[in-house]
CSV table of C-alpha atoms and ligand atoms in Angstrom, one decimal:
chain,number,residue,atom,x,y,z
X,21,MET,CA,25.4,6.1,3.6
X,22,SER,CA,25.5,9.0,6.1
X,23,SER,CA,25.5,8.4,9.8
X,24,ASN,CA,22.0,9.8,9.8
X,25,ASP,CA,20.9,7.0,7.4
X,26,ALA,CA,22.5,4.4,9.6
X,27,LEU,CA,20.8,5.8,12.7
X,28,ARG,CA,17.4,5.9,11.0
X,29,GLU,CA,17.9,2.3,9.8
X,30,ARG,CA,18.9,1.2,13.3
X,31,PHE,CA,15.8,2.9,14.8
X,32,GLU,CA,13.5,1.3,12.2
X,33,GLU,CA,15.0,-2.1,13.1
X,34,PHE,CA,14.6,-1.4,16.8
X,35,VAL,CA,10.9,-0.6,16.4
X,36,ALA,CA,10.2,-3.4,13.9
X,37,GLY,CA,11.9,-5.8,16.4
X,38,TYR,CA,9.1,-5.0,18.9
X,39,LEU,CA,6.2,-4.5,16.6
X,40,ALA,CA,6.6,-5.9,13.2
X,41,GLU,CA,8.2,-9.3,13.3
X,42,GLU,CA,7.3,-11.4,10.3
X,43,ASP,CA,5.7,-14.8,11.1
X,44,ALA,CA,6.4,-18.0,9.1
X,45,ILE,CA,3.4,-17.3,6.7
X,46,LEU,CA,4.6,-13.8,5.7
X,47,GLN,CA,8.1,-15.1,5.2
X,48,ALA,CA,6.7,-17.9,3.0
X,49,ILE,CA,4.7,-15.4,1.0
X,50,ARG,CA,7.9,-13.4,0.3
X,51,ILE,CA,9.9,-16.5,-0.6
X,52,GLU,CA,7.2,-18.1,-2.8
X,53,SER,CA,6.7,-14.7,-4.6
X,54,GLU,CA,10.4,-14.5,-5.2
X,55,LYS,CA,10.5,-18.2,-6.5
X,56,ALA,CA,7.7,-17.4,-8.9
X,57,GLY,CA,9.9,-14.6,-10.3
X,58,LEU,CA,8.0,-11.6,-8.9
X,59,PRO,CA,10.1,-8.5,-8.2
X,60,GLU,CA,11.0,-8.0,-4.6
X,61,ILE,CA,9.3,-4.7,-4.2
X,62,GLN,CA,6.8,-5.5,-1.5
X,63,VAL,CA,6.4,-3.3,1.5
X,64,LYS,CA,8.7,-3.8,4.5
X,65,PRO,CA,7.3,-5.4,7.7
X,66,LEU,CA,7.1,-2.0,9.5
X,67,ASP,CA,5.1,-0.6,6.6
X,68,GLY,CA,2.7,-3.5,6.8
X,69,TYR,CA,2.4,-2.9,10.5
X,70,LEU,CA,1.7,0.8,9.9
X,71,LEU,CA,-1.1,-0.1,7.5
X,72,GLN,CA,-2.6,-2.4,10.2
X,73,TRP,CA,-2.3,0.3,12.8
X,74,LEU,CA,-4.1,2.8,10.6
X,75,ILE,CA,-6.8,0.2,9.9
X,76,TYR,CA,-7.3,-0.4,13.7
X,77,LEU,CA,-7.3,3.4,14.4
X,78,ILE,CA,-10.3,4.1,12.1
X,79,ASN,CA,-12.0,0.7,12.5
X,80,ALA,CA,-11.7,0.1,8.8
X,81,LYS,CA,-13.8,-2.8,7.4
X,82,LYS,CA,-13.8,-2.0,3.7
X,83,VAL,CA,-10.4,-1.7,2.2
X,84,LEU,CA,-9.1,-1.2,-1.4
X,85,GLU,CA,-5.6,-1.8,-2.5
X,86,ILE,CA,-4.1,-0.8,-5.9
X,87,GLY,CA,-1.1,-3.0,-6.6
X,88,THR,CA,-1.3,-6.5,-5.2
X,89,LEU,CA,2.0,-8.1,-6.4
X,90,GLY,CA,2.2,-11.4,-4.5
X,91,GLY,CA,-0.2,-10.4,-1.7
X,92,TYR,CA,2.3,-9.5,0.9
X,93,SER,CA,0.9,-6.1,1.9
X,94,GLY,CA,-2.5,-7.5,1.3
X,95,THR,CA,-1.9,-10.1,3.9
X,96,TRP,CA,-0.9,-7.6,6.5
X,97,ILE,CA,-4.0,-5.6,5.6
X,98,ALA,CA,-6.4,-8.6,5.7
X,99,ARG,CA,-5.1,-9.7,9.0
X,100,ALA,CA,-6.1,-6.4,10.6
X,101,LEU,CA,-9.7,-6.6,9.3
X,102,PRO,CA,-12.6,-7.7,11.5
X,103,GLU,CA,-14.4,-11.0,10.7
X,104,ASP,CA,-16.8,-9.2,8.3
X,105,GLY,CA,-14.0,-7.0,6.8
X,106,THR,CA,-13.1,-7.2,3.1
X,107,LEU,CA,-10.2,-6.3,0.9
X,108,ILE,CA,-10.5,-5.6,-2.8
X,109,THR,CA,-7.1,-5.6,-4.4
X,110,LEU,CA,-6.3,-4.6,-8.0
X,111,GLU,CA,-3.4,-6.1,-10.0
X,112,LEU,CA,-2.4,-5.6,-13.6
X,113,GLU,CA,-0.3,-8.8,-14.1
X,114,GLU,CA,-2.1,-12.1,-14.4
X,115,LYS,CA,0.9,-14.0,-13.0
X,116,HIS,CA,1.1,-11.7,-9.9
X,117,ALA,CA,-2.6,-12.2,-9.3
X,118,GLU,CA,-2.3,-16.0,-9.4
X,119,VAL,CA,0.6,-16.0,-7.0
X,120,ALA,CA,-1.3,-13.6,-4.7
X,121,GLN,CA,-4.3,-15.8,-4.8
X,122,ARG,CA,-2.3,-18.8,-3.6
X,123,ASN,CA,-0.6,-16.6,-0.9
X,124,PHE,CA,-3.9,-15.3,0.4
X,125,THR,CA,-5.2,-18.9,0.6
X,126,ARG,CA,-2.0,-19.9,2.4
X,127,ALA,CA,-2.5,-17.1,4.9
X,128,GLY,CA,-6.1,-18.1,5.6
X,129,VAL,CA,-7.4,-14.8,4.4
X,130,GLY,CA,-8.7,-15.9,1.0
X,131,ASP,CA,-12.3,-15.5,2.0
X,132,LYS,CA,-11.8,-11.8,2.9
X,133,VAL,CA,-9.9,-10.9,-0.2
X,134,THR,CA,-11.0,-10.3,-3.8
X,135,ILE,CA,-8.3,-9.8,-6.5
X,136,ILE,CA,-9.4,-8.0,-9.6
X,137,GLN,CA,-7.0,-8.5,-12.5
X,138,GLY,CA,-6.4,-5.8,-15.1
X,139,LYS,CA,-5.5,-2.1,-15.3
X,140,ALA,CA,-6.6,-0.4,-12.2
X,141,LEU,CA,-7.8,2.7,-14.0
X,142,ASP,CA,-10.2,0.5,-16.1
X,143,HIS,CA,-11.6,-1.2,-13.1
X,144,LEU,CA,-12.0,1.6,-10.6
X,145,PRO,CA,-15.0,3.1,-12.4
X,146,THR,CA,-16.8,-0.3,-12.3
X,147,LEU,CA,-16.3,-0.9,-8.6
X,148,GLU,CA,-19.6,-1.1,-6.7
X,149,THR,CA,-19.1,-3.2,-3.6
X,150,GLY,CA,-17.1,-1.5,-0.9
X,151,ILE,CA,-17.9,2.1,-1.9
X,152,PRO,CA,-17.3,4.3,0.0
X,153,PHE,CA,-14.1,2.6,1.2
X,154,ASP,CA,-12.8,3.1,4.8
X,155,PHE,CA,-9.2,2.7,3.7
X,156,ILE,CA,-7.4,2.8,0.4
X,157,PHE,CA,-3.8,1.8,-0.1
X,158,LEU,CA,-2.0,2.9,-3.3
X,159,ASP,CA,1.1,1.0,-4.3
X,160,ALA,CA,0.9,0.4,-8.1
X,161,ASP,CA,2.5,2.3,-11.0
X,162,LYS,CA,3.5,5.8,-9.8
X,163,ALA,CA,2.7,7.4,-13.1
X,164,SER,CA,-1.0,6.9,-12.3
X,165,TYR,CA,-0.8,8.0,-8.6
X,166,PRO,CA,-2.5,11.3,-9.4
X,167,GLN,CA,-5.4,9.6,-11.0
X,168,TYR,CA,-5.6,7.0,-8.2
X,169,LEU,CA,-5.7,9.8,-5.7
X,170,ALA,CA,-8.3,11.8,-7.6
X,171,TRP,CA,-10.6,8.7,-7.6
X,172,SER,CA,-9.8,7.8,-4.0
X,173,VAL,CA,-10.7,11.2,-2.6
X,174,GLU,CA,-14.1,10.8,-4.1
X,175,HIS,CA,-14.6,7.2,-2.9
X,176,VAL,CA,-13.2,7.2,0.6
X,177,ARG,CA,-15.7,7.9,3.4
X,178,PRO,CA,-15.3,11.1,5.6
X,179,GLY,CA,-12.8,10.1,8.3
X,180,GLY,CA,-11.5,7.4,6.0
X,181,VAL,CA,-7.8,7.1,5.1
X,182,ILE,CA,-5.8,7.0,1.9
X,183,ALA,CA,-2.2,5.7,2.3
X,184,ALA,CA,0.4,5.7,-0.5
X,185,HIS,CA,3.7,3.8,-0.6
X,186,ASN,CA,7.0,5.1,-2.0
X,187,VAL,CA,6.3,8.8,-1.8
X,188,LEU,CA,10.0,9.4,-1.3
X,189,ARG,CA,11.1,7.3,-4.4
X,190,ARG,CA,14.5,6.8,-2.8
X,191,GLY,CA,15.0,10.5,-3.0
X,192,ARG,CA,14.2,10.9,-6.6
X,193,ILE,CA,11.4,13.3,-5.8
X,194,PHE,CA,14.2,15.9,-5.1
X,195,ASN,CA,15.7,15.5,-8.6
X,196,PRO,CA,14.4,16.6,-11.9
X,197,PRO,CA,11.9,13.9,-13.1
X,198,GLU,CA,13.4,11.3,-15.5
X,199,ASP,CA,10.3,9.3,-16.4
X,200,ALA,CA,6.5,9.2,-16.1
X,201,ASN,CA,6.7,7.6,-12.7
X,202,ASP,CA,8.9,10.3,-11.2
X,203,GLU,CA,6.6,12.9,-12.8
X,204,GLY,CA,3.5,11.1,-11.3
X,205,LEU,CA,4.9,11.1,-7.8
X,206,LEU,CA,5.8,14.8,-7.9
X,207,VAL,CA,2.2,15.7,-8.9
X,208,PHE,CA,0.8,13.2,-6.4
X,209,ASN,CA,2.8,14.6,-3.5
X,210,ASP,CA,1.7,18.1,-4.3
X,211,MET,CA,-1.9,17.0,-4.6
X,212,LEU,CA,-1.9,15.0,-1.4
X,213,MET,CA,-0.6,17.9,0.7
X,214,THR,CA,-2.6,20.7,-0.9
X,215,ASP,CA,-6.1,19.2,-1.4
X,216,SER,CA,-8.3,21.0,1.1
X,217,ARG,CA,-10.6,17.9,1.4
X,218,LEU,CA,-7.7,16.0,3.0
X,219,ARG,CA,-5.6,16.2,6.2
X,220,ALA,CA,-2.3,14.9,4.9
X,221,MET,CA,0.9,13.6,6.5
X,222,MET,CA,4.0,12.3,5.0
X,223,ILE,CA,5.6,9.6,7.2
X,224,PRO,CA,9.4,9.3,6.6
X,225,LEU,CA,9.4,5.6,7.2
X,226,GLY,CA,11.3,3.5,4.7
X,227,ASP,CA,10.6,4.8,1.2
X,228,GLY,CA,8.0,7.2,2.6
X,229,MET,CA,4.3,6.6,3.3
X,230,GLY,CA,1.9,9.4,2.4
X,231,VAL,CA,-1.2,9.3,4.6
X,232,ALA,CA,-4.3,11.4,4.4
X,233,MET,CA,-7.6,11.5,6.2
X,234,ARG,CA,-10.7,12.6,4.3
X,235,ARG,CA,-12.3,15.5,6.1
M,315,SAH,N1,1.5,-3.8,-2.5
M,315,SAH,C1,2.5,-4.8,-2.9
M,315,SAH,C2,3.5,-4.3,-3.9
M,315,SAH,C3,3.0,-3.8,-5.2
M,315,SAH,S1,4.2,-3.6,-6.4
M,315,SAH,C4,3.1,-5.3,-1.6
M,315,SAH,O1,3.7,-4.5,-0.9
M,315,SAH,O2,3.1,-6.5,-1.4
M,315,SAH,C5,3.2,-2.8,-7.7
M,315,SAH,C6,2.3,-3.7,-8.3
M,315,SAH,O3,1.4,-2.9,-9.1
M,315,SAH,C7,2.9,-4.7,-9.3
M,315,SAH,O4,2.4,-6.0,-9.0
M,315,SAH,C8,2.4,-4.3,-10.7
M,315,SAH,O5,2.1,-5.4,-11.6
M,315,SAH,C9,1.1,-3.6,-10.3
M,315,SAH,N2,0.6,-2.6,-11.3
M,315,SAH,C10,1.4,-1.8,-12.1
M,315,SAH,N3,0.6,-1.1,-12.9
M,315,SAH,C11,-0.6,-1.4,-12.6
M,315,SAH,C12,-1.9,-0.9,-13.1
M,315,SAH,N4,-2.0,0.0,-14.0
M,315,SAH,N5,-3.0,-1.4,-12.5
M,315,SAH,C13,-2.9,-2.4,-11.5
M,315,SAH,N6,-1.8,-2.8,-11.0
M,315,SAH,C14,-0.7,-2.3,-11.6
M,316,MG,MG1,5.7,0.1,-3.0
C-alpha cells in the first residue's frame, strides 16, 4: 500500500465518521447477509451515503437498482426516498432476493421496495411502473454494464441520474481485460464518459462510482 492509499483511506474514514455511520439495522443487514452465505460485496457506508446524497439532490422518487444482493445498498437508497418514493431492485439469485426481502422488512422499508428476481436483462424490457426513473443504480454483473447503461440512458428522465458501482475494479481497468467482466467495465466506462446525452463524472471513492446526469 502506498502512502497515497493510506492517506486516501484515512480521509474516507474521516468523512464517513461524520456522514456515514452505520446504524444497528444496517449492521444487522450486513451480518445476516453474511450468515446466510451471501458474498460480502455490498457497497461501503460512504457509497451508500453518496447514493442518498444524489437522491436528495435531484429529489428522486422513482429509483431502479440492478443487483440487490442482501438489500444493503437498497436500504440506504430506500431510506432517502420520500413517503411516496419507490425502489424497484433486480436480483438474479433467488436466495439473495429472499435474504433481501427479510432485510428490507427488518429495516421498515419493505412497503417502498419491490424485488424482481431473475436476469436483469430479461426483466428490464418488461418494466412498466417507474418509467422514466429519476435515479438508476447499477451494481450487478459487470459484463452486462454496457447493456444496462444503454437501457438506462433511454429510461431515466432528463435531469435524472445513473450511478454505477465498481468502475475502478480495484485497478483492473488499467490492465488488459482477463474476463467478460473486465471487458464490460472497459466498454462501460468509455460509454459513460463519451455519450453526448450524458454529463458524466467518475468519483474516485472506494472502488469508484461512475455518475452521470441525463441531459
Ligand atoms: N448493490 C448490492 C450489491 C450487489 S452485488 C449492495 O451494495 O448491497 C451484485 C449482485 O448482482 C449479486 O447479488 C448478484 O447475484 C446480482 N446479479 C449478478 N448478475 C445478475 C443479473 N444478470 N441480473 C440481476 N442480478 C444479477
Ligand atoms: Mg458493487
